[in-house]
Each structure stands twice: as C-alpha cells, then as structure tokens.
Tab-separated table of C-alpha atoms in Angstrom:
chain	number	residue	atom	x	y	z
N	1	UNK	CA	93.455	60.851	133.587
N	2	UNK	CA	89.539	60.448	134.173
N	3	UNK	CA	87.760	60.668	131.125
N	4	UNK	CA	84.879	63.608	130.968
N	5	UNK	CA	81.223	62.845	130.088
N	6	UNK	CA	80.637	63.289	126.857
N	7	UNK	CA	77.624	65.494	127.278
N	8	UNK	CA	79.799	67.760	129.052
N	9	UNK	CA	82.567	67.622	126.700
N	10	UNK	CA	80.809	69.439	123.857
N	11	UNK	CA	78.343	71.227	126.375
N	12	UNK	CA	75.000	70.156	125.622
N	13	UNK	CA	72.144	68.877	127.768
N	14	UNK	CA	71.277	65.186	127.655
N	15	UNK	CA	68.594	65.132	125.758
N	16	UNK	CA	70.183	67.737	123.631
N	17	UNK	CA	69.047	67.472	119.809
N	18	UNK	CA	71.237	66.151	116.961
N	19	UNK	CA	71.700	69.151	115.568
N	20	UNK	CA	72.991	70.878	119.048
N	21	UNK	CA	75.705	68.146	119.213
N	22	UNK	CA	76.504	69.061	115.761
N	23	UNK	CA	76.596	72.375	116.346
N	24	UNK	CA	78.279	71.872	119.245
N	25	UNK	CA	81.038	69.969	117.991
N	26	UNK	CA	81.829	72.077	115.390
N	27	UNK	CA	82.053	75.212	116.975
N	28	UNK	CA	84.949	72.925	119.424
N	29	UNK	CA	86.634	71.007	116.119
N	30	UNK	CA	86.949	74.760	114.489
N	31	UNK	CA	88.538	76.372	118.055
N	32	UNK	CA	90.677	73.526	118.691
N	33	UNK	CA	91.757	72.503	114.891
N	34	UNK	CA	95.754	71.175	115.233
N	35	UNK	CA	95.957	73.177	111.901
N	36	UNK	CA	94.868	76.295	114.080
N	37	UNK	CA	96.782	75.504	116.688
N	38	UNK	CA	100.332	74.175	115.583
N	39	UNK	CA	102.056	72.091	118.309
N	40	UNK	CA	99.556	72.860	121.155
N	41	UNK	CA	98.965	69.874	123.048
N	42	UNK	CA	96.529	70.635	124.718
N	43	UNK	CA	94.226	72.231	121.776
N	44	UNK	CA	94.757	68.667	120.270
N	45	UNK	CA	93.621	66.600	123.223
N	46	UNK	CA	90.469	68.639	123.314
N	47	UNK	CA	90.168	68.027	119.888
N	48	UNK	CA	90.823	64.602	119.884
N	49	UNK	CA	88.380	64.147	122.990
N	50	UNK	CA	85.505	66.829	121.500
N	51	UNK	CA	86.035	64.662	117.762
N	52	UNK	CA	85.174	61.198	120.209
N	53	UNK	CA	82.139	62.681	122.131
N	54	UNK	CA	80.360	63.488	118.640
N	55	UNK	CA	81.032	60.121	117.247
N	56	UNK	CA	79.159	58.473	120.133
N	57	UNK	CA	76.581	61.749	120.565
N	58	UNK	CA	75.519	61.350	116.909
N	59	UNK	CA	75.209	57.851	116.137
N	60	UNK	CA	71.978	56.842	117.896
N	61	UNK	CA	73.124	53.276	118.886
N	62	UNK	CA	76.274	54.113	120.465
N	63	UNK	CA	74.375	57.202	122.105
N	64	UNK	CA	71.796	55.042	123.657
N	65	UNK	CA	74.333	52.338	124.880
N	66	UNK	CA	76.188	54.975	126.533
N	67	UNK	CA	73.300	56.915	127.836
N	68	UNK	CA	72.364	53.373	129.448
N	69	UNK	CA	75.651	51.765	130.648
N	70	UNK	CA	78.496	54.864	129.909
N	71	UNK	CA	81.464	54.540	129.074
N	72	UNK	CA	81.219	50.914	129.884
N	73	UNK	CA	78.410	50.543	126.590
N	74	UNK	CA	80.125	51.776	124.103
N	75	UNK	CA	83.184	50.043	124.565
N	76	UNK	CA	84.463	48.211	121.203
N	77	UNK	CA	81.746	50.259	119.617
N	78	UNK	CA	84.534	53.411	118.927
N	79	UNK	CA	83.704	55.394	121.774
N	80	UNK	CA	85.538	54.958	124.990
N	81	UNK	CA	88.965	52.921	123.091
N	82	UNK	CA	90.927	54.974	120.917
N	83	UNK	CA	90.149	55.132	117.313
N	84	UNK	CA	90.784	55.464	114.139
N	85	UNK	CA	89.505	59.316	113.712
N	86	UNK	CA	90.021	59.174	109.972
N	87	UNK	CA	86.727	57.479	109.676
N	88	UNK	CA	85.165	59.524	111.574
N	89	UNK	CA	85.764	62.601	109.947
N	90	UNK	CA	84.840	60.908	106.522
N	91	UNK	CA	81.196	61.119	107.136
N	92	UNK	CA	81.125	65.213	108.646
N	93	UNK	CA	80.179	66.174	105.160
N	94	UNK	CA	76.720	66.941	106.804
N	95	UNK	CA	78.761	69.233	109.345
N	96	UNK	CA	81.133	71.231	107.370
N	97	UNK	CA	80.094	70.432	103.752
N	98	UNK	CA	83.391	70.379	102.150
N	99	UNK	CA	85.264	69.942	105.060
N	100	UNK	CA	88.547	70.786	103.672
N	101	UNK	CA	87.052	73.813	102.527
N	102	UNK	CA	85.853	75.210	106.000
N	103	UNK	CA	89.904	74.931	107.070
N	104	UNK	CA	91.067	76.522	103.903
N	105	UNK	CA	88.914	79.376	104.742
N	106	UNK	CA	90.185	79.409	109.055
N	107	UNK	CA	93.297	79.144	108.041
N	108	UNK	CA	94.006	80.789	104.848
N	109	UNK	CA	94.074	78.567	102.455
N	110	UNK	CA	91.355	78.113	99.528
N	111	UNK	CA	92.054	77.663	95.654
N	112	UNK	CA	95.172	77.617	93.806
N	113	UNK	CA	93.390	78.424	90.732
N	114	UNK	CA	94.018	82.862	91.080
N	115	UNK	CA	94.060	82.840	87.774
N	116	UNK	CA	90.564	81.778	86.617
N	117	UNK	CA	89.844	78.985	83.468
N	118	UNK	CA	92.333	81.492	81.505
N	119	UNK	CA	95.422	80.875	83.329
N	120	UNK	CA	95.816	84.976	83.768
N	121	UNK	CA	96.546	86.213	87.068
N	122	UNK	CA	97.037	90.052	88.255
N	123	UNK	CA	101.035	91.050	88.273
N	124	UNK	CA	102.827	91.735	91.833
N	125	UNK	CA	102.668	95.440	92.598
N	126	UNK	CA	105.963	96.809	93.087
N	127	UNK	CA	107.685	99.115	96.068
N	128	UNK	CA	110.496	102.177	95.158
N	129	UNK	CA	111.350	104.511	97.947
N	130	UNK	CA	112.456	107.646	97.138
N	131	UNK	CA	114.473	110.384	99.215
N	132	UNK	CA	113.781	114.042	98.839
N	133	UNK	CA	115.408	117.211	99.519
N	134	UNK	CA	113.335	119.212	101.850
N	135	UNK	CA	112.452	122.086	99.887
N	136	UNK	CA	111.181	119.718	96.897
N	137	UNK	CA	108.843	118.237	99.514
N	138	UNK	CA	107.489	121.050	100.396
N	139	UNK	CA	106.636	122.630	97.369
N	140	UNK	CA	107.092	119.348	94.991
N	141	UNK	CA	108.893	118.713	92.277
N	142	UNK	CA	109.314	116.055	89.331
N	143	UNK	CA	111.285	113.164	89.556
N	144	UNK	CA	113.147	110.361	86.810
N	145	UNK	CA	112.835	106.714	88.684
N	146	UNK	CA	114.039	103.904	87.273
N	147	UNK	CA	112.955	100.241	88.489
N	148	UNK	CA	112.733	96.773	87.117
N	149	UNK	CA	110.085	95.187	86.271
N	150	UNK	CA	108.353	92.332	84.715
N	151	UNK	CA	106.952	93.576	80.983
N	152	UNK	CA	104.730	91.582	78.892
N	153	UNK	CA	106.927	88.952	77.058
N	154	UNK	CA	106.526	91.037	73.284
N	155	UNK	CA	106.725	87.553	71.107
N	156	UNK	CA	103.844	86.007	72.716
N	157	UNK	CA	102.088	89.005	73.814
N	158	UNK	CA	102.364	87.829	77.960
N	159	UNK	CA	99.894	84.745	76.486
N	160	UNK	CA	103.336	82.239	77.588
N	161	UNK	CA	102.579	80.322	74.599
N	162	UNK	CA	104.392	79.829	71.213
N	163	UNK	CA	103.133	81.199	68.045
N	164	UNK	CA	100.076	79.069	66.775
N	165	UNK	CA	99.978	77.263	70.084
N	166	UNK	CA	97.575	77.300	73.050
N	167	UNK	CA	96.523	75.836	76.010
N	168	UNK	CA	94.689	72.709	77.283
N	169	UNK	CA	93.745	71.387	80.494
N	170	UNK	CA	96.059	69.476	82.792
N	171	UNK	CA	95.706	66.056	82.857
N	172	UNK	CA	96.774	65.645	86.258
N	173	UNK	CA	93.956	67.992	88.154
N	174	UNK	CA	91.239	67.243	85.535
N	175	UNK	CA	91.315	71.550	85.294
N	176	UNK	CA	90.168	72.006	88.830
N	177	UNK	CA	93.474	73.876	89.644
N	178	UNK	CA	93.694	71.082	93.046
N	179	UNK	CA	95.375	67.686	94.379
N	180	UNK	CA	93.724	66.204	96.975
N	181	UNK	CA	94.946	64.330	99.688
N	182	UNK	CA	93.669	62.362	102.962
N	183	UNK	CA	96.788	63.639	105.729
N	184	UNK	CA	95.675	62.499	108.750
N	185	UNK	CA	91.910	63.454	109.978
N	186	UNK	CA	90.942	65.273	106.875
N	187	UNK	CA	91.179	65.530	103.010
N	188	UNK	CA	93.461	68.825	102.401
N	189	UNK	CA	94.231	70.782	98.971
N	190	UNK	CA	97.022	71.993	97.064
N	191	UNK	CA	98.066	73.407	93.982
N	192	UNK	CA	98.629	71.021	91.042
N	193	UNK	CA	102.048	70.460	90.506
N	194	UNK	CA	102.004	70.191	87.167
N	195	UNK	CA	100.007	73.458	86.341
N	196	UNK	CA	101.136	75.012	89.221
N	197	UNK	CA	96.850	75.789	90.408
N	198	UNK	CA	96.294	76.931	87.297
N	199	UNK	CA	94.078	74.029	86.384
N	200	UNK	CA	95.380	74.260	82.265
N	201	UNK	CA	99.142	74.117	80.771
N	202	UNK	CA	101.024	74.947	77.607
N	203	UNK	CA	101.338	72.783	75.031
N	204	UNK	CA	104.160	74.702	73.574
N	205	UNK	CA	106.088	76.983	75.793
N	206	UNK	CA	107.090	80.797	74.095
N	207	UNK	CA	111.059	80.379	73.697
N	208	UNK	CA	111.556	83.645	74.787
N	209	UNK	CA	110.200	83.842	78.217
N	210	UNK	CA	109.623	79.987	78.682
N	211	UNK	CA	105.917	80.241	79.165
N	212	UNK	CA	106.118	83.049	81.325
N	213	UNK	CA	104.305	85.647	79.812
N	214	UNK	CA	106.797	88.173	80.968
N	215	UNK	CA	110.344	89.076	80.681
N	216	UNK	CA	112.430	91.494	83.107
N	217	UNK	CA	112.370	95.280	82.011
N	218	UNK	CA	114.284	97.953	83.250
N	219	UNK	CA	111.731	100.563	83.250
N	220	UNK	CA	111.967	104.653	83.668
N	221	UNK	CA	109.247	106.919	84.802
N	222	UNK	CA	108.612	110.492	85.775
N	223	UNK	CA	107.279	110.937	89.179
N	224	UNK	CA	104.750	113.644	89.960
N	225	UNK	CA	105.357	114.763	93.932
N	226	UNK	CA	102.738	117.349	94.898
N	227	UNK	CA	103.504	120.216	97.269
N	228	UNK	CA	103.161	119.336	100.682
N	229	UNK	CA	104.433	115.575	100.388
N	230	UNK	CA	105.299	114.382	104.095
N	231	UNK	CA	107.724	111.753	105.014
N	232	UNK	CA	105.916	108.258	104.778
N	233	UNK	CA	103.647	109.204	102.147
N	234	UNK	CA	102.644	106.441	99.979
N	235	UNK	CA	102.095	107.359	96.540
N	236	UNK	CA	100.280	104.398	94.231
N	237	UNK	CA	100.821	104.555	90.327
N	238	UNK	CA	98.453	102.084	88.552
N	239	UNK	CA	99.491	99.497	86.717
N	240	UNK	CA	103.020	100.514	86.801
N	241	UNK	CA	103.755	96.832	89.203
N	242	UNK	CA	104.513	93.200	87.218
N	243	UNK	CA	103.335	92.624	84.578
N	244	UNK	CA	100.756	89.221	84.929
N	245	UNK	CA	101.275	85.976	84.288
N	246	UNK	CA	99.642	84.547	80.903
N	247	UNK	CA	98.335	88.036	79.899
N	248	UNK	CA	96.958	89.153	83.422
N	249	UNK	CA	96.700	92.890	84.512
N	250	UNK	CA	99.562	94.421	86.181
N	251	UNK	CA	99.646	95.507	89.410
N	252	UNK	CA	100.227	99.365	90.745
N	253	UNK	CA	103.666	100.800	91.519
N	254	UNK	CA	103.988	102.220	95.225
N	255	UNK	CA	106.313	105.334	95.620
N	256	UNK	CA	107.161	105.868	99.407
N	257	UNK	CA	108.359	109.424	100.061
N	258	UNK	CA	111.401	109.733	102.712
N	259	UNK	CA	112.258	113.292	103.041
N	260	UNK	CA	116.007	114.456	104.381
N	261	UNK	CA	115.927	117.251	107.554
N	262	UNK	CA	116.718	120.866	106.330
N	263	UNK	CA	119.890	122.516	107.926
N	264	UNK	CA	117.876	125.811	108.994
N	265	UNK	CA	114.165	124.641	108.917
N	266	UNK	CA	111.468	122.497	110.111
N	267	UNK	CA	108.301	121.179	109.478
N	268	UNK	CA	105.189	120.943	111.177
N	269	UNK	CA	102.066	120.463	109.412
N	270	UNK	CA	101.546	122.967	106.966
N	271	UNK	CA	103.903	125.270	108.996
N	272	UNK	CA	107.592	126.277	108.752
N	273	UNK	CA	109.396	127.211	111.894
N	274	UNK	CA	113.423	128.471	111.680
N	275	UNK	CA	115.302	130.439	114.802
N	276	UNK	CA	116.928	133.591	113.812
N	277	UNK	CA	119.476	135.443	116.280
N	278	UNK	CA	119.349	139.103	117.228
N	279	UNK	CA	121.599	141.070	119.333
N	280	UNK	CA	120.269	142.684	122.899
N	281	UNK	CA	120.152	146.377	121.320
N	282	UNK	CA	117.972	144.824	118.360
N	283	UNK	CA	115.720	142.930	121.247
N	284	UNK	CA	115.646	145.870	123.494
N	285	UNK	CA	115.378	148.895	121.059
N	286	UNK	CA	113.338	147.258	118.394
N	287	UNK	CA	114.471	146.801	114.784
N	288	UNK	CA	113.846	145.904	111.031
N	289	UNK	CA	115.816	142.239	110.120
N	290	UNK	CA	115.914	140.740	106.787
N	291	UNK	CA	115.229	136.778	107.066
N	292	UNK	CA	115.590	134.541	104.277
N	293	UNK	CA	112.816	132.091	103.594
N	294	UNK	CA	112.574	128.314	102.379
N	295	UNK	CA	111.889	129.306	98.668
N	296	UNK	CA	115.494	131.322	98.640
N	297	UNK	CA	113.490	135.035	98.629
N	298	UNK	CA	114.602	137.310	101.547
N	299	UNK	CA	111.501	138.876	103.497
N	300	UNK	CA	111.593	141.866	106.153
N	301	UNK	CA	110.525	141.415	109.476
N	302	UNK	CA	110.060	144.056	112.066
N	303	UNK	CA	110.965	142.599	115.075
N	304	UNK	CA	108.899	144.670	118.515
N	305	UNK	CA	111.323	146.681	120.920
N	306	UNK	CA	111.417	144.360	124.446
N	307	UNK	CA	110.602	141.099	122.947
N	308	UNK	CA	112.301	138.343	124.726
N	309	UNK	CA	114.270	135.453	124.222
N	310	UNK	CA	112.208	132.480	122.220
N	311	UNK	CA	109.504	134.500	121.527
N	312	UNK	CA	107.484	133.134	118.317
N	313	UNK	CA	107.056	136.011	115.350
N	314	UNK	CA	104.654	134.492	112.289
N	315	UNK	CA	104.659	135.599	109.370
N	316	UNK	CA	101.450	134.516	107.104
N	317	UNK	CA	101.691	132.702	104.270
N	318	UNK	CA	105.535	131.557	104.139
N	319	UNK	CA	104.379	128.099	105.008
N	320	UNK	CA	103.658	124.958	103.101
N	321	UNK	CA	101.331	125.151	100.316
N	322	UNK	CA	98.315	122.568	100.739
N	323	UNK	CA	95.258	122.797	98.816
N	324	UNK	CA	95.493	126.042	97.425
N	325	UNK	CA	96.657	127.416	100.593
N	326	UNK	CA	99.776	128.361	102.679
N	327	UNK	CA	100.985	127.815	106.167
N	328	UNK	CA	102.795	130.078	108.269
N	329	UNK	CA	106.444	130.701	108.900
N	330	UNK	CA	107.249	131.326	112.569
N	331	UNK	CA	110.318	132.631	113.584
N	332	UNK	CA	111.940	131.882	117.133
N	333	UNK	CA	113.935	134.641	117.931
N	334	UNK	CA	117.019	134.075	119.840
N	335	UNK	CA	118.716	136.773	121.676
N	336	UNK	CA	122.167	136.584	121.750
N	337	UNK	CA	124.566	137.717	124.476
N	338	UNK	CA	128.024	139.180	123.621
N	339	UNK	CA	130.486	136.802	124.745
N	340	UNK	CA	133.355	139.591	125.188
N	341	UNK	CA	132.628	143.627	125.134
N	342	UNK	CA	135.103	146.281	124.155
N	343	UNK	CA	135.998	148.330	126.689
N	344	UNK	CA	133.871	151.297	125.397
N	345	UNK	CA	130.740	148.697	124.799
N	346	UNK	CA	131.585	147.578	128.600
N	347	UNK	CA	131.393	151.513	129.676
N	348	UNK	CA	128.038	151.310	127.960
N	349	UNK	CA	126.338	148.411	129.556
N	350	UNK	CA	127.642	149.606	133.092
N	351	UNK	CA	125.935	152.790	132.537
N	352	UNK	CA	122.886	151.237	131.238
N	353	UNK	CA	122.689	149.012	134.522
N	354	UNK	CA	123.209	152.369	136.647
N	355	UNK	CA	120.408	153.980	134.626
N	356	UNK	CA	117.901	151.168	134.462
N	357	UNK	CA	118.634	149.926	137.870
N	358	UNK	CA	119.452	145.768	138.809
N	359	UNK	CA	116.974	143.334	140.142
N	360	UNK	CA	119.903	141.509	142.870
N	361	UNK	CA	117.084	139.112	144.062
N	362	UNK	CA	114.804	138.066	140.928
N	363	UNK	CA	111.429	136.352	142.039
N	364	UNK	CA	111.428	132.742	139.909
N	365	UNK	CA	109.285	132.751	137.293
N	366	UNK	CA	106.487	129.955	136.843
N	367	UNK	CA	106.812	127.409	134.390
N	368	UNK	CA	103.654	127.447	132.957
N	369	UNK	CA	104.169	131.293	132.060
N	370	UNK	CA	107.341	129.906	129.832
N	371	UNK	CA	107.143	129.913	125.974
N	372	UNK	CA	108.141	126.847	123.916
C-alpha cells in the first residue's frame, strides 16, 4: 500500500508551524488511541502512520530532508522504515504533559489514590427494593427494612488499625498511590499492589476486621413512604450505604418503590379511576348508588337518568393526595344487560319497545364521537 504524504497525513500545510503539527498530531493520536479503540485495525494503522508523520514533521532535520528528497531523505533517519515508536513517544512530554495522564482522563482511568493521604475513602451506597400494596402507595405508610451492611469495625473505630498502631507510607509507591509501567508506546498507571492505591499501609492490622475498617451488619430501619409514591420512585436515605474504608463516610441507602396493581382500581397521576356496573332501569331511569372508595369509606353517587355505557362520573377529591391536595375519582359506569329475563320482566321490555318505538336501521356512529 502507497504510503501518504506526511503533510497530508496530519492535515497541515507545508509550511505549517511546529505547533500546528503538534496540534495536529494530537488531536489524531487522541481519536485514534488503540486504548480508545480496542482491536480496530484500522484506528491503529492511522495511529501508527499519524505517530510517524510527527516524528519526521517535528524534528527539523528529518523535516527538511524529506521536504527536499521525500520519503527517499529520511530513510534510516526513522521516518519512512518502521520504528521503534517507544522512543518516540518518550519525548511528547511537550505535547501531552504527562502523557499517561491525558489517556487516564479519555479513557477513564486517573488515580488509585480515592482515598486521599488518609487512606479513607467514601462507603458504597447500597440498593433495597421494596414492594407495596396499592393503597399504602397512595396514601403512604411506614415500613421495617432490614439490609446488610458494612458498619464501622467498633474495636478500631473503622481506622483498620490495631490499638496503639498506625499507618506509614508504602514502600513500594513511595505514597503516590501508583506503579508505573512502559507497555508498549506509553508509560501507563495502576494501583499499588501493595497498598492497594492507597499510597500508605498498616503496620498492624485490627484482628477483628483485618484492616478493614468495617465489619458486616445486619441493619433495620423504618422507612418513611409519603402519599403519592409511584412505582419506580427512588427514595435516597443518607448515609445509610457502607460504611468507608479506614474511617471514610458512608454512602446513602437507595429505596426503589415497586407498587403491586389493585384488584378494583387504577392509577393515573394523582387520579383514581374504578368501573362500577348498573342495571338498564338504573341507566335509563336515573338512580342513587353507593360506591366504595380506595380508603374503605362508602360514598353516594347519583348517577343522571340516560347516561350511557362508559360514561366517566368524577367525583372531587377521592383521588391521590399530593402536596396538600387530592385527585379525583372517576367512575366508568358500565351498563349491564340481563343475560336471561323472567317471563314477566320479558312482558316488560316488549312493551317498553312497543311504547318507545325500535330504530331497525341504526345510522353508525363516528368514532371520534366515542368515549374512552
């Protein structure tokens, strides 16, 4: 494969500056990293070929040899013959600074020392999903969890050390929390092994939670649910999570609501919808039904003469209460036909259809005139 000018590689103009070929190049090392792009060929290639264009670009002998002769000048100089790129990348300090540093930050890496010169760092917080009758959601209720979780180790007091001991820093990282190595193009980062980032160890572990800081707990607390509480809320408790390591905060509790479906009601916002049957004399003639509500009180509700099947009624303030407020309760009413008459109810509706008269040919009715 023909190789590309090296101007054109990074982009610049000939007579482009140094620090637009620096520029350059980094903006094309950052996009096409390896570390960025895991097992992407072609990311690497350009990265490979970008990394070779600034070596030449930059060093102003190699530049003007291949500005004069191309490809053909720089050849044993590092520029048109593969290379080693390691020594290359170990004078970019000028470019990236600490150039293991610029990659911990792309691709989330960074310090291993959380915990600061103390060796504290903030405890895990802590999921517990909770299921809820649908009435206790609605108008809330208390509830008893219990959970384990990491506690403050009581003999050392979460410090992880023994009594009269304390800590010192690790010989291995010098206290910096970091191993480096050179992998590759590039010096990379990683916790200490021996402190585990930490940059200090114990010189004499707490027996009871082996230098810990924390011991398992089984834990019980009473959960607060306001009125209104929706499935999926997310309810944070502070400092209710893990305890931290060597005497760090804890973290927060999360308390995820999941609320079960109600045989006779639903839920829509801060309204309450049921459907409540009536017979055909109630729907045609009008009458006065009692309707139990949510909270277990029975209300009465005067249903109009001639109302039809799935007609809405709402009745105020039955609903869910929400900032000092209530919703409404809507009732679907749902006429029912008589699946078999008596003979004398049969009589009846005969006459009625002689008195009122029968439409043999009904006109369909549009859609968008149809209640929900």
């Amino acid at each position: 494969m023909a190789k590309r000018d090296y101007y054109e590689v990074l982009g610049v103009q000939k007579g482009a500056s140094k620090d637009d070929v620096k520029k350059a190049y980094r903006k094309l090392a950052i996009q096409y990293h390896p570390d960025k792009n895991p097992g992407n060929k072609v990311a690497e290639e350009k990265f490979k070929e970008a990394t070779e264009a600034y070596e030449v670009l930059s060093n102003d002998q190699k530049r003007q040899a291949y500005d004069q002769f191309g490809f053909a000048g720089v050849e044993g100089m590092g520029g048109s013959t593969p290379h080693d790129f390691s020594q290359t990348f170990r004078g970019f300090e000028d470019i990236f600074g600490d150039f293991s540093g610029i990659f911990d930050t792309l691709f989330g890496g960074g310090s291993a020392r959380r915990g600061g010169s103390t060796g504290q760092r903030q405890g895990a917080n802590l999921r517990y999903d909770i299921e809820l009758a649908f009435k206790d959601a609605v108008f809330g209720t208390k509830v008893e969890i219990q959970y384990t979780r990491n506690d403050a180790c009581a003999p050392c007091k979460g410090s992880g050390a023994a009594s009269g001991a304390g800590r010192k820093v690790c010989p291995t990282c010098k206290g910096t929390g970091q191993i480096r190595q050179s992998v590759g193009f590039f010096s990379m980062a990683s916790p200490c092994p021996s402190c585990g980032g930490e940059g200090e160890i114990i010189e004499k572990p707490c027996p009871e939670c082996g230098g810990s800081g924390v011991q398992k707990k089984r834990q019980k607390i009473m959960v607060t649910i306001p009125p209104g509480a929706e499935h999926g809320k997310r309810m944070v408790i502070p400092r209710q999570g893990d305890a931290g390591a060597g005497g760090g905060p804890p973290g927060d509790l999360y308390v995820f609501v999941h609320v079960k479906s109600h045989e006779f009601f639903e839920r829509e916002g801060e309204d309450l919808y049921c459907a409540v049957p009536i017979s055909v004399t109630q729907a045609s003639l009008g009458a006065e039904i009692q309707v139990p509500t949510l909270e277990g009180k029975t209300i009465k509700v005067k249903v109009p003469s001639g109302i039809q099947n799935g007609k809405l009624l709402r009745i105020r303030d039955e609903g869910v209460p929400v900032s000092h407020r209530r919703g409404n309760l809507y009732i679907k009413v749902l006429v029912q036909i008589p699946e078999k008459l008596s003979r004398r109810g049969k009589e009846l509706m005969e006459e009625l259809a002689r008195v009122e008269g029968e439409n043999s040919t009904p006109k369909p009715i549009p859609l968008s005139e149809l209640s929900d």
